[in-house]
Short mmCIF file of C-alpha atoms in Angstrom, two decimals:
data_model
loop_
_atom_site.label_atom_id
_atom_site.label_comp_id
_atom_site.label_asym_id
_atom_site.label_seq_id
_atom_site.Cartn_x
_atom_site.Cartn_y
_atom_site.Cartn_z
CA UNK W 1 -115.87 50.41 -34.99
CA UNK W 2 -116.91 51.63 -38.43
CA UNK W 3 -113.81 53.34 -40.43
CA UNK W 4 -114.40 56.97 -41.09
CA UNK W 5 -116.87 57.85 -44.30
CA UNK W 6 -114.10 58.37 -47.48
CA UNK W 7 -114.30 62.35 -48.28
CA UNK W 8 -116.28 63.63 -50.39
CA UNK W 9 -115.75 64.77 -54.09
CA UNK W 10 -115.75 68.28 -54.73
CA UNK W 11 -119.52 69.84 -55.38
CA UNK W 12 -120.28 71.14 -58.50
CA UNK W 13 -119.27 75.38 -58.50
CA UNK W 14 -122.95 77.40 -58.02
CA UNK W 15 -124.53 79.46 -60.55
CA UNK W 16 -122.82 82.59 -59.80
CA UNK W 17 -120.26 81.51 -57.03
CA UNK W 18 -116.91 82.46 -57.62
CA UNK W 19 -115.11 78.93 -58.42
CA UNK W 20 -113.11 76.94 -55.86
CA UNK W 21 -110.44 75.73 -55.76
CA UNK W 22 -110.01 72.07 -55.46
CA UNK W 23 -108.19 70.54 -52.11
CA UNK W 24 -106.76 66.85 -51.54
CA UNK W 25 -108.17 64.78 -47.72
CA UNK W 26 -110.47 68.51 -47.37
CA UNK W 27 -111.35 66.66 -43.73
CA UNK W 28 -108.64 66.38 -42.95
CA UNK W 29 -106.96 68.91 -44.10
CA UNK W 30 -109.95 70.94 -41.95
CA UNK W 31 -109.66 69.69 -38.74
CA UNK W 32 -105.71 69.59 -38.80
CA UNK W 33 -106.36 73.34 -39.51
CA UNK W 34 -108.87 73.35 -36.45
CA UNK W 35 -106.31 71.81 -34.26
CA UNK W 36 -103.31 74.27 -35.21
CA UNK W 37 -105.68 77.21 -34.76
CA UNK W 38 -106.23 76.99 -31.33
CA UNK W 39 -102.22 75.14 -31.24
CA UNK W 40 -101.15 79.05 -32.12
CA UNK W 41 -103.48 80.38 -30.08
CA UNK W 42 -102.57 79.28 -26.85
CA UNK W 43 -99.37 79.52 -27.55
CA UNK W 44 -99.08 82.92 -29.17
CA UNK W 45 -101.54 85.40 -28.20
CA UNK W 46 -99.20 85.86 -24.76
CA UNK W 47 -97.53 89.31 -23.52
CA UNK W 48 -94.36 88.36 -25.70
CA UNK W 49 -93.05 85.55 -28.06
CA UNK W 50 -90.63 83.02 -27.35
CA UNK W 51 -90.66 79.51 -28.04
CA UNK W 52 -93.95 78.82 -28.86
CA UNK W 53 -93.55 80.77 -32.59
CA UNK W 54 -91.05 78.27 -33.56
CA UNK W 55 -93.74 75.37 -31.67
CA UNK W 56 -95.90 76.27 -34.02
CA UNK W 57 -93.78 76.74 -36.95
CA UNK W 58 -93.41 72.78 -36.58
CA UNK W 59 -96.52 72.07 -35.86
CA UNK W 60 -97.47 73.25 -39.37
CA UNK W 61 -94.59 71.84 -40.67
CA UNK W 62 -95.31 68.59 -39.87
CA UNK W 63 -99.60 68.89 -40.39
CA UNK W 64 -98.24 69.56 -44.16
CA UNK W 65 -96.03 66.98 -44.35
CA UNK W 66 -98.21 64.23 -42.62
CA UNK W 67 -101.15 65.55 -45.23
CA UNK W 68 -98.92 65.22 -48.35
CA UNK W 69 -97.72 61.24 -46.98
CA UNK W 70 -94.61 59.82 -49.00
CA UNK W 71 -95.84 60.87 -52.37
CA UNK W 72 -96.52 64.86 -51.40
CA UNK W 73 -92.58 64.61 -49.83
CA UNK W 74 -90.94 63.02 -52.63
CA UNK W 75 -91.69 66.01 -54.91
CA UNK W 76 -91.24 67.97 -51.81
CA UNK W 77 -87.76 67.52 -51.50
CA UNK W 78 -86.30 69.40 -54.10
CA UNK W 79 -86.95 72.50 -52.62
CA UNK W 80 -86.85 71.05 -49.17
CA UNK W 81 -83.90 72.88 -48.36
CA UNK W 82 -85.73 76.32 -47.58
CA UNK W 83 -87.10 74.07 -44.39
CA UNK W 84 -83.03 74.61 -43.50
CA UNK W 85 -83.96 78.80 -43.04
CA UNK W 86 -87.54 78.81 -41.73
CA UNK W 87 -86.24 76.44 -38.84
CA UNK W 88 -83.11 78.98 -38.19
CA UNK W 89 -85.53 81.80 -38.23
CA UNK W 90 -87.98 80.50 -36.40
CA UNK W 91 -85.91 79.44 -33.64
CA UNK W 92 -84.50 82.73 -32.75
CA UNK W 93 -88.05 84.08 -32.77
CA UNK W 94 -86.72 82.16 -29.30
CA UNK W 95 -83.44 83.68 -28.69
CA UNK W 96 -83.74 87.39 -29.06
CA UNK W 97 -85.56 89.51 -27.67
CA UNK W 98 -84.58 92.99 -30.15
CA UNK W 99 -88.02 93.35 -31.81
CA UNK W 100 -85.95 94.54 -34.75
CA UNK W 101 -84.96 91.36 -35.45
CA UNK W 102 -88.91 89.75 -34.09
CA UNK W 103 -89.78 91.73 -37.04
CA UNK W 104 -87.14 90.48 -39.52
CA UNK W 105 -87.48 86.81 -38.54
CA UNK W 106 -91.36 86.34 -38.83
CA UNK W 107 -91.63 88.27 -42.10
CA UNK W 108 -88.87 86.12 -42.99
CA UNK W 109 -90.43 82.88 -41.97
CA UNK W 110 -93.95 84.83 -43.54
CA UNK W 111 -92.11 84.29 -47.01
CA UNK W 112 -90.48 80.77 -46.97
CA UNK W 113 -93.53 79.43 -45.77
CA UNK W 114 -95.99 81.01 -48.95
CA UNK W 115 -91.62 79.76 -51.71
CA UNK W 116 -93.06 76.07 -48.93
CA UNK W 117 -96.58 75.82 -49.72
CA UNK W 118 -96.03 77.19 -53.62
CA UNK W 119 -93.26 74.69 -54.65
CA UNK W 120 -94.40 71.84 -52.24
CA UNK W 121 -95.97 68.76 -55.02
CA UNK W 122 -93.81 70.93 -57.72
CA UNK W 123 -91.56 72.82 -59.72
CA UNK W 124 -88.04 74.56 -58.54
CA UNK W 125 -87.18 77.35 -56.33
CA UNK W 126 -83.92 78.43 -57.96
CA UNK W 127 -85.77 78.76 -61.11
CA UNK W 128 -87.66 82.09 -60.82
CA UNK W 129 -86.37 85.36 -61.84
CA UNK W 130 -85.87 88.48 -59.32
CA UNK W 131 -90.05 89.31 -59.79
CA UNK W 132 -90.83 85.63 -59.33
CA UNK W 133 -90.51 85.70 -55.66
CA UNK W 134 -92.03 88.45 -55.08
CA UNK W 135 -94.94 87.01 -57.33
CA UNK W 136 -94.21 84.03 -55.26
CA UNK W 137 -95.22 85.58 -52.29
CA UNK W 138 -97.72 87.73 -53.30
CA UNK W 139 -99.73 85.91 -55.15
CA UNK W 140 -99.63 82.74 -53.15
CA UNK W 141 -101.12 85.35 -49.60
CA UNK W 142 -103.31 86.30 -51.94
CA UNK W 143 -105.05 82.86 -53.40
CA UNK W 144 -104.30 81.58 -49.46
CA UNK W 145 -107.94 83.82 -48.86
CA UNK W 146 -109.89 81.16 -50.94
CA UNK W 147 -108.58 77.73 -49.41
CA UNK W 148 -110.85 78.12 -46.27
CA UNK W 149 -114.62 78.53 -47.67
CA UNK W 150 -113.29 75.63 -49.99
CA UNK W 151 -112.82 73.22 -46.72
CA UNK W 152 -115.83 74.20 -45.48
CA UNK W 153 -116.86 73.43 -48.87
CA UNK W 154 -115.29 69.67 -48.34
CA UNK W 155 -115.20 68.82 -45.08
CA UNK W 156 -118.34 69.31 -43.47
CA UNK W 157 -120.81 67.08 -44.72
CA UNK W 158 -124.05 68.80 -44.25
CA UNK W 159 -126.23 65.29 -45.57
CA UNK W 160 -124.40 63.64 -43.19
CA UNK W 161 -125.43 65.71 -40.28
CA UNK W 162 -129.68 65.42 -41.94
CA UNK W 163 -129.25 61.62 -41.57
CA UNK W 164 -128.63 61.38 -38.29
CA UNK W 165 -131.02 64.53 -37.20
CA UNK W 166 -132.64 62.15 -34.73
CA UNK W 167 -129.79 60.75 -33.12
CA UNK W 168 -128.27 64.94 -32.73
CA UNK W 169 -131.81 66.08 -32.04
CA UNK W 170 -131.92 63.54 -28.99
CA UNK W 171 -128.65 64.35 -27.37
CA UNK W 172 -129.57 68.16 -28.11
CA UNK W 173 -132.77 67.65 -25.65
CA UNK W 174 -131.47 65.51 -23.24
CA UNK W 175 -128.90 67.36 -22.77
CA UNK W 176 -131.46 70.17 -21.95
CA UNK W 177 -133.51 67.87 -20.08
CA UNK W 178 -130.43 67.39 -17.60
CA UNK W 179 -128.13 70.89 -17.25
CA UNK W 180 -131.59 71.78 -14.82
CA UNK W 181 -132.13 68.29 -12.69
CA UNK W 182 -128.22 68.61 -12.12
CA UNK W 183 -128.46 72.11 -11.24
CA UNK W 184 -130.47 71.53 -8.52
CA UNK W 185 -129.21 68.60 -6.68
CA UNK W 186 -125.97 70.36 -7.05
CA UNK W 187 -127.34 74.04 -4.95
CA UNK W 188 -129.38 71.27 -2.82
CA UNK W 189 -126.44 68.56 -2.35
CA UNK W 190 -123.69 72.32 -2.18
CA UNK W 191 -125.48 73.46 0.81
CA UNK W 192 -126.32 70.43 2.44
CA UNK W 193 -122.00 70.38 2.63
CA UNK W 194 -119.86 72.99 3.08
CA UNK W 195 -116.48 71.17 2.31
CA UNK W 196 -118.10 69.11 -1.70
CA UNK W 197 -119.28 73.11 -1.43
CA UNK W 198 -115.91 74.41 -1.08
CA UNK W 199 -114.42 71.37 -3.74
CA UNK W 200 -117.08 71.75 -6.52
CA UNK W 201 -116.90 75.69 -6.54
CA UNK W 202 -112.40 74.99 -7.07
CA UNK W 203 -113.57 72.39 -9.67
CA UNK W 204 -116.12 75.51 -12.04
CA UNK W 205 -114.46 77.61 -10.67
CA UNK W 206 -113.84 79.05 -14.55
CA UNK W 207 -113.56 82.44 -16.09
CA UNK W 208 -116.42 83.20 -18.40
CA UNK W 209 -115.93 87.19 -19.45
CA UNK W 210 -117.94 87.63 -22.97
CA UNK W 211 -114.29 89.49 -23.94
CA UNK W 212 -112.55 86.76 -23.78
CA UNK W 213 -114.24 83.84 -24.80
CA UNK W 214 -115.02 86.42 -28.53
CA UNK W 215 -110.79 87.05 -28.81
CA UNK W 216 -109.86 83.56 -27.82
CA UNK W 217 -112.53 82.86 -30.97
CA UNK W 218 -111.55 85.21 -33.01
CA UNK W 219 -108.55 84.24 -32.88
CA UNK W 220 -108.53 80.46 -33.31
CA UNK W 221 -110.49 81.68 -36.37
CA UNK W 222 -107.79 83.40 -37.75
CA UNK W 223 -104.92 81.05 -36.74
CA UNK W 224 -107.40 78.47 -38.02
CA UNK W 225 -107.86 80.32 -41.32
CA UNK W 226 -104.09 81.07 -41.34
CA UNK W 227 -103.58 77.30 -41.72
CA UNK W 228 -106.48 76.47 -44.06
CA UNK W 229 -104.79 78.24 -46.60
CA UNK W 230 -101.15 76.86 -46.29
CA UNK W 231 -102.51 73.46 -46.67
CA UNK W 232 -104.81 74.00 -48.95
CA UNK W 233 -102.15 76.32 -51.22
CA UNK W 234 -99.51 73.59 -50.43
CA UNK W 235 -101.87 70.32 -51.61
CA UNK W 236 -103.86 72.09 -54.36
CA UNK W 237 -103.92 70.08 -57.59
CA UNK W 238 -102.28 72.41 -59.64
CA UNK W 239 -103.64 72.24 -62.99
CA UNK W 240 -101.41 75.35 -65.01
CA UNK W 241 -98.53 75.96 -65.50
CA UNK W 242 -97.20 77.88 -62.87
CA UNK W 243 -93.89 79.91 -61.44
CA UNK W 244 -90.82 77.85 -61.11
CA UNK W 245 -92.52 74.66 -63.12
CA UNK W 246 -90.17 75.99 -65.88
CA UNK W 247 -86.64 78.00 -66.69
CA UNK W 248 -87.58 81.85 -66.43
CA UNK W 249 -88.04 82.51 -70.74
CA UNK W 250 -84.86 84.53 -71.64
CA UNK W 251 -86.41 88.46 -73.40
CA UNK W 252 -86.46 89.71 -76.91
CA UNK W 253 -82.94 91.56 -77.34
CA UNK W 254 -83.83 95.08 -78.11
CA UNK W 255 -80.94 97.21 -77.20
CA UNK W 256 -78.01 97.24 -80.21
CA UNK W 257 -74.86 96.41 -79.18
CA UNK W 258 -72.99 99.69 -80.42
CA UNK W 259 -75.42 101.27 -77.92
CA UNK W 260 -74.95 99.73 -75.53
CA UNK W 261 -71.28 99.65 -75.23
CA UNK W 262 -71.20 103.05 -75.04
CA UNK W 263 -73.58 103.44 -71.72
CA UNK W 264 -71.55 100.90 -70.83
CA UNK W 265 -67.67 102.06 -71.19
CA UNK W 266 -69.08 105.83 -70.21
CA UNK W 267 -70.10 105.13 -66.71
CA UNK W 268 -66.79 102.95 -66.64
CA UNK W 269 -65.64 105.82 -67.33
CA UNK W 270 -67.08 107.86 -64.44
CA UNK W 271 -66.84 105.34 -62.01
CA UNK W 272 -63.20 104.99 -62.40
CA UNK W 273 -62.41 108.28 -61.92
CA UNK W 274 -64.78 108.03 -58.31
CA UNK W 275 -63.47 104.77 -57.31
CA UNK W 276 -59.42 106.94 -57.86
CA UNK W 277 -60.27 109.28 -55.63
CA UNK W 278 -62.32 107.28 -53.00
CA UNK W 279 -58.88 104.97 -53.28
CA UNK W 280 -56.62 107.70 -52.68
CA UNK W 281 -58.31 109.15 -49.06
CA UNK W 282 -60.02 106.54 -47.56
CA UNK W 283 -57.62 104.00 -48.47
CA UNK W 284 -53.96 105.25 -48.90
CA UNK W 285 -54.67 108.63 -47.87
CA UNK W 286 -54.89 109.90 -43.72
CA UNK W 287 -58.67 109.84 -43.91
CA UNK W 288 -59.04 110.46 -40.07
CA UNK W 289 -58.51 114.20 -40.71
CA UNK W 290 -61.51 115.99 -42.41
CA UNK W 291 -61.16 117.09 -46.18
CA UNK W 292 -60.96 120.76 -46.61
CA UNK W 293 -63.72 122.28 -45.83
CA UNK W 294 -65.73 119.86 -44.31
CA UNK W 295 -66.11 118.83 -41.12
CA UNK W 296 -64.81 115.09 -40.23
CA UNK W 297 -69.13 114.30 -38.99
CA UNK W 298 -70.38 116.14 -42.87
CA UNK W 299 -67.51 114.37 -44.90
CA UNK W 300 -68.59 110.71 -43.09
CA UNK W 301 -72.01 111.57 -43.28
CA UNK W 302 -71.95 113.27 -46.89
CA UNK W 303 -72.89 111.12 -50.23
CA UNK W 304 -73.37 107.85 -48.18
CA UNK W 305 -76.64 107.24 -48.38
CA UNK W 306 -76.06 109.05 -52.49
CA UNK W 307 -73.70 105.76 -52.95
CA UNK W 308 -75.54 103.21 -51.91
CA UNK W 309 -78.30 104.14 -54.35
CA UNK W 310 -75.68 104.57 -57.33
CA UNK W 311 -74.55 100.74 -56.07
CA UNK W 312 -78.13 99.51 -55.98
CA UNK W 313 -78.64 101.39 -59.90
CA UNK W 314 -75.55 100.18 -61.38
CA UNK W 315 -77.16 96.23 -60.29
CA UNK W 316 -80.05 97.06 -61.43
CA UNK W 317 -78.72 98.25 -64.55
CA UNK W 318 -76.57 95.56 -65.25
CA UNK W 319 -79.18 93.02 -65.04
CA UNK W 320 -81.30 94.86 -67.59
CA UNK W 321 -78.46 94.94 -70.07
CA UNK W 322 -77.66 91.80 -69.97
CA UNK W 323 -81.62 91.43 -70.64
CA UNK W 324 -82.13 92.91 -73.18
CA UNK W 325 -79.12 93.65 -75.02
CA UNK W 326 -78.59 92.25 -78.32
CA UNK W 327 -74.81 89.59 -78.52
CA UNK W 328 -75.40 88.22 -81.56
CA UNK W 329 -71.82 86.75 -82.34
CA UNK W 330 -68.95 85.74 -79.51
CA UNK W 331 -67.00 88.43 -79.52
CA UNK W 332 -69.69 90.25 -78.89
CA UNK W 333 -71.26 88.35 -75.83
CA UNK W 334 -67.17 88.75 -74.32
CA UNK W 335 -65.93 92.59 -74.47
CA UNK W 336 -70.10 92.76 -73.19
CA UNK W 337 -69.80 90.42 -70.04
CA UNK W 338 -66.03 92.03 -69.91
CA UNK W 339 -67.32 95.62 -69.71
CA UNK W 340 -70.22 94.81 -67.14
CA UNK W 341 -67.63 92.52 -65.51
CA UNK W 342 -65.94 96.35 -64.39
CA UNK W 343 -68.39 97.91 -63.90
CA UNK W 344 -69.40 95.28 -61.08
CA UNK W 345 -66.04 95.80 -59.57
CA UNK W 346 -65.87 99.70 -60.25
CA UNK W 347 -69.34 99.75 -58.22
CA UNK W 348 -67.96 97.31 -55.05
CA UNK W 349 -65.06 99.90 -54.91
CA UNK W 350 -67.74 102.63 -54.37
CA UNK W 351 -70.10 100.31 -52.39
CA UNK W 352 -67.04 99.85 -49.95
CA UNK W 353 -66.16 103.45 -50.35
CA UNK W 354 -69.74 104.68 -48.62
CA UNK W 355 -68.76 101.35 -46.15
CA UNK W 356 -65.76 102.50 -45.44
CA UNK W 357 -67.39 106.63 -44.48
CA UNK W 358 -69.74 104.83 -42.14
CA UNK W 359 -67.08 102.96 -40.38
CA UNK W 360 -65.10 106.05 -40.00
CA UNK W 361 -68.62 107.43 -38.82
CA UNK W 362 -68.88 104.83 -36.19
CA UNK W 363 -65.28 105.12 -34.60
CA UNK W 364 -65.82 108.79 -34.28
CA UNK W 365 -69.42 109.29 -32.85
CA UNK W 366 -70.30 105.39 -31.80
CA UNK W 367 -73.19 102.26 -33.37
CA UNK W 368 -76.69 102.55 -33.52
CA UNK W 369 -78.60 99.60 -34.98
CA UNK W 370 -79.84 101.29 -37.99
CA UNK W 371 -75.89 102.10 -37.81
CA UNK W 372 -75.17 98.26 -37.74
CA UNK W 373 -78.38 97.17 -39.75
CA UNK W 374 -77.31 99.24 -42.59
CA UNK W 375 -73.42 97.42 -42.70
CA UNK W 376 -75.29 94.03 -43.34
CA UNK W 377 -77.71 95.92 -45.72
CA UNK W 378 -73.95 96.61 -48.04
CA UNK W 379 -72.31 93.30 -47.67
CA UNK W 380 -75.37 91.65 -49.12
CA UNK W 381 -75.72 94.65 -51.78
CA UNK W 382 -72.10 93.59 -51.70
CA UNK W 383 -71.81 89.72 -52.64
CA UNK W 384 -75.08 90.34 -54.45
CA UNK W 385 -72.61 92.48 -56.80
CA UNK W 386 -70.05 89.80 -56.61
CA UNK W 387 -72.53 86.70 -57.38
CA UNK W 388 -73.84 88.71 -60.84
CA UNK W 389 -70.17 89.33 -62.24
CA UNK W 390 -69.77 85.59 -61.66
CA UNK W 391 -72.83 84.35 -63.12
CA UNK W 392 -72.69 86.93 -66.35
CA UNK W 393 -70.27 84.47 -66.98
CA UNK W 394 -71.58 80.55 -65.50
CA UNK W 395 -75.64 80.29 -65.67
CA UNK W 396 -76.68 83.62 -65.66
CA UNK W 397 -80.60 82.14 -64.59
CA UNK W 398 -79.39 81.29 -61.57
CA UNK W 399 -78.79 84.81 -59.87
CA UNK W 400 -81.75 85.28 -58.31
CA UNK W 401 -81.86 82.25 -56.62
CA UNK W 402 -78.24 83.29 -55.04
CA UNK W 403 -79.80 86.81 -54.86
CA UNK W 404 -82.46 84.92 -52.03
CA UNK W 405 -79.40 83.38 -50.50
CA UNK W 406 -77.98 86.32 -50.07
CA UNK W 407 -80.57 87.49 -48.17
CA UNK W 408 -81.38 85.09 -45.99
CA UNK W 409 -77.80 85.11 -45.44
CA UNK W 410 -77.82 88.60 -43.44
CA UNK W 411 -81.11 87.75 -42.20
CA UNK W 412 -79.09 85.21 -39.93
CA UNK W 413 -76.30 87.24 -39.89
CA UNK W 414 -78.28 89.91 -37.70
CA UNK W 415 -79.06 86.82 -35.27
CA UNK W 416 -75.73 85.26 -35.33
CA UNK W 417 -74.32 88.76 -35.08
CA UNK W 418 -76.67 89.70 -32.22
CA UNK W 419 -76.48 93.46 -32.57
CA UNK W 420 -77.52 95.16 -29.97
CA UNK W 421 -75.07 92.96 -27.92
CA UNK W 422 -72.01 93.53 -30.56
CA UNK W 423 -73.52 97.72 -29.86
CA UNK W 424 -72.97 97.65 -26.24
CA UNK W 425 -69.86 95.86 -26.47
CA UNK W 426 -68.69 98.93 -29.00
CA UNK W 427 -69.57 101.85 -27.23
CA UNK W 428 -68.60 100.78 -23.82
CA UNK W 429 -64.82 100.02 -25.36
CA UNK W 430 -65.03 102.89 -26.24
CA UNK W 431 -66.28 105.27 -23.98
CA UNK W 432 -63.34 104.58 -22.20
CA UNK W 433 -61.47 106.27 -23.26
CA UNK W 434 -63.02 109.16 -24.51
CA UNK W 435 -65.45 108.83 -20.83
CA UNK W 436 -68.26 109.56 -23.52
CA UNK W 437 -71.33 107.57 -23.75
CA UNK W 438 -74.84 108.58 -25.43
CA UNK W 439 -76.65 106.60 -22.63
CA UNK W 440 -80.49 108.00 -24.65
CA UNK W 441 -79.58 104.84 -27.44
CA UNK W 442 -78.76 102.42 -24.83
CA UNK W 443 -82.55 102.91 -22.99
CA UNK W 444 -84.06 102.33 -26.35
CA UNK W 445 -82.30 98.13 -26.71
CA UNK W 446 -83.64 95.07 -25.21
CA UNK W 447 -82.05 92.64 -22.72
CA UNK W 448 -80.28 91.28 -25.69
CA UNK W 449 -77.62 93.49 -24.59
CA UNK W 450 -78.07 93.14 -20.78
CA UNK W 451 -75.00 90.71 -19.96
CA UNK W 452 -72.67 93.20 -22.66
CA UNK W 453 -74.29 96.06 -19.84
CA UNK W 454 -73.60 94.27 -16.85
CA UNK W 455 -70.14 93.29 -18.37
CA UNK W 456 -68.81 96.79 -19.14
CA UNK W 457 -70.64 98.95 -16.33
CA UNK W 458 -67.34 98.51 -14.25
CA UNK W 459 -65.31 100.57 -16.76
CA UNK W 460 -67.37 103.70 -17.01
CA UNK W 461 -67.13 106.68 -15.74
CA UNK W 462 -68.98 107.72 -12.88
CA UNK W 463 -71.63 109.61 -14.57
CA UNK W 464 -71.89 106.87 -17.41
CA UNK W 465 -72.20 104.19 -14.82
CA UNK W 466 -74.62 105.35 -12.79
CA UNK W 467 -76.69 106.27 -15.33
CA UNK W 468 -76.25 101.84 -16.76
CA UNK W 469 -76.51 101.39 -13.33
CA UNK W 470 -79.94 102.58 -13.43
CA UNK W 471 -80.93 101.81 -17.29
CA UNK W 472 -80.21 98.44 -15.91
CA UNK W 473 -82.81 98.37 -12.65
CA UNK W 474 -85.20 99.44 -15.24
CA UNK W 475 -84.02 96.17 -17.43
CA UNK W 476 -84.23 94.10 -13.81
CA UNK W 477 -87.96 95.58 -13.18
CA UNK W 478 -89.31 94.21 -16.68
CA UNK W 479 -87.35 90.66 -16.51
CA UNK W 480 -89.20 89.97 -12.85
CA UNK W 481 -91.99 89.29 -14.29
CA UNK W 482 -93.03 85.98 -14.46
CA UNK W 483 -92.80 84.21 -18.03
CA UNK W 484 -95.32 81.57 -19.32
CA UNK W 485 -93.34 78.61 -21.38
CA UNK W 486 -94.62 79.86 -24.59
CA UNK W 487 -92.36 83.25 -23.73
CA UNK W 488 -89.12 81.40 -23.08
CA UNK W 489 -86.53 83.28 -24.80
CA UNK W 490 -82.80 82.62 -24.55
CA UNK W 491 -81.45 86.42 -24.26
CA UNK W 492 -84.30 87.20 -21.47
CA UNK W 493 -83.15 84.17 -18.75
CA UNK W 494 -79.48 85.28 -19.60
CA UNK W 495 -80.42 88.69 -18.87
CA UNK W 496 -81.62 87.14 -15.62
CA UNK W 497 -78.80 85.69 -15.08
CA UNK W 498 -76.37 88.27 -16.04
CA UNK W 499 -78.41 90.39 -13.09
CA UNK W 500 -78.32 87.55 -9.76
CA UNK W 501 -74.65 87.57 -10.77
CA UNK W 502 -73.81 91.18 -9.83
CA UNK W 503 -76.59 90.58 -6.60
CA UNK W 504 -76.86 94.23 -6.87
CA UNK W 505 -80.50 94.26 -6.04
CA UNK W 506 -82.02 92.34 -3.35
CA UNK W 507 -85.44 91.50 -5.19
CA UNK W 508 -86.03 88.49 -6.36
CA UNK W 509 -85.46 87.97 -10.12
CA UNK W 510 -87.23 85.60 -11.48
CA UNK W 511 -84.65 82.87 -13.96
#
């Protein structure tokens, strides 16, 4: 058996055409992309996503490791830590049923895949600046569009097809000759024996609906193009320096030290006065009673988003001052760091005030998905502010990667927390004391909430319990639909088992 012919050399650029990049092993990459396209279409073209998504991501990463070889893996090792969060968020698609988490996990996986493709051959993720992560994502997403035509150009050997044109022509003529003969003999033999006819009918019973064939073909082509773009971008030959190959260059300071110090002291004075009022009322005084002139809801809600915006703007202000302020002596550097560190500390108090206001509102009116996600966002913002204070004194160039890791950690915290289960359990606990439950909010929740609803329905009053029972019946109807293996999801499995434990319905529930 003769070995496969070697991959063709990159063809010359045709005048008038845009230049196309060079890709290592184009035939192997093209074959892997087509296989991944079929694999993704089979697993992801479903009513709901589940186990199929992490399998597709694992297949894509496996194809990248196979095509890159040992040398490629050695180069990718400094950035291999990206595989850990990528694997976790991909697996959580098969664990959580919440549509909010599904969107968040898929988007996070896309960002991590773009970073992994960009840094597979060289560079370091931690060398990026804060805007570098955004630039790498969008530039990688744009550049992968050019790799499918590159693989089609270099992976298909048209000269080889011309060489074997006689053989291909003979095969085509033989096929055209064979099919009509088989059709005639098959019809005659089927008419002669009913058992043979029915067996042959079952074997050949498949749907050739044109719409299905076209949609499947488009799905395979789209998935193959995405796979080709990611693989081609990761295995590209780097001709020039790219983002992440070197540390971000320091900007030329343009703001005087005196001007920056005046701004820092003025903002710190304002923040100190505001923080003193917040501590006096929210953390020391009686925050459970409304401020005179405001209802409880108005005070808890008023200014919440403004405080969050102030915290975010302060982070941006500290970053801008650090980048653009001239600090020519060691004393100036120390004074600047102390002033901006104090600004961060006061901002953390303001952020804690916003979180306290939201907590008071939740204690009075219950939890929702938006409120819980906002809590996690504010926690991530607080962690980024604290890390900014640390990097003012130690390795300032590592703030960006710390902020990026904080964002990844917030996504994982939401997944591990299981927001819908958390919300239902807390709201049912409150309803047991207040005899008031927002059932309308519960109708928007997914199968993630079913075990908590089953566990807590017995503690509710008659009216609320009846509404929750109706809601569980709706979940039971939805979950009674059979799922294929690519659609398997842990939360939906646990929800079915929780419904089965109640024994309240005689209709079978698909476990």
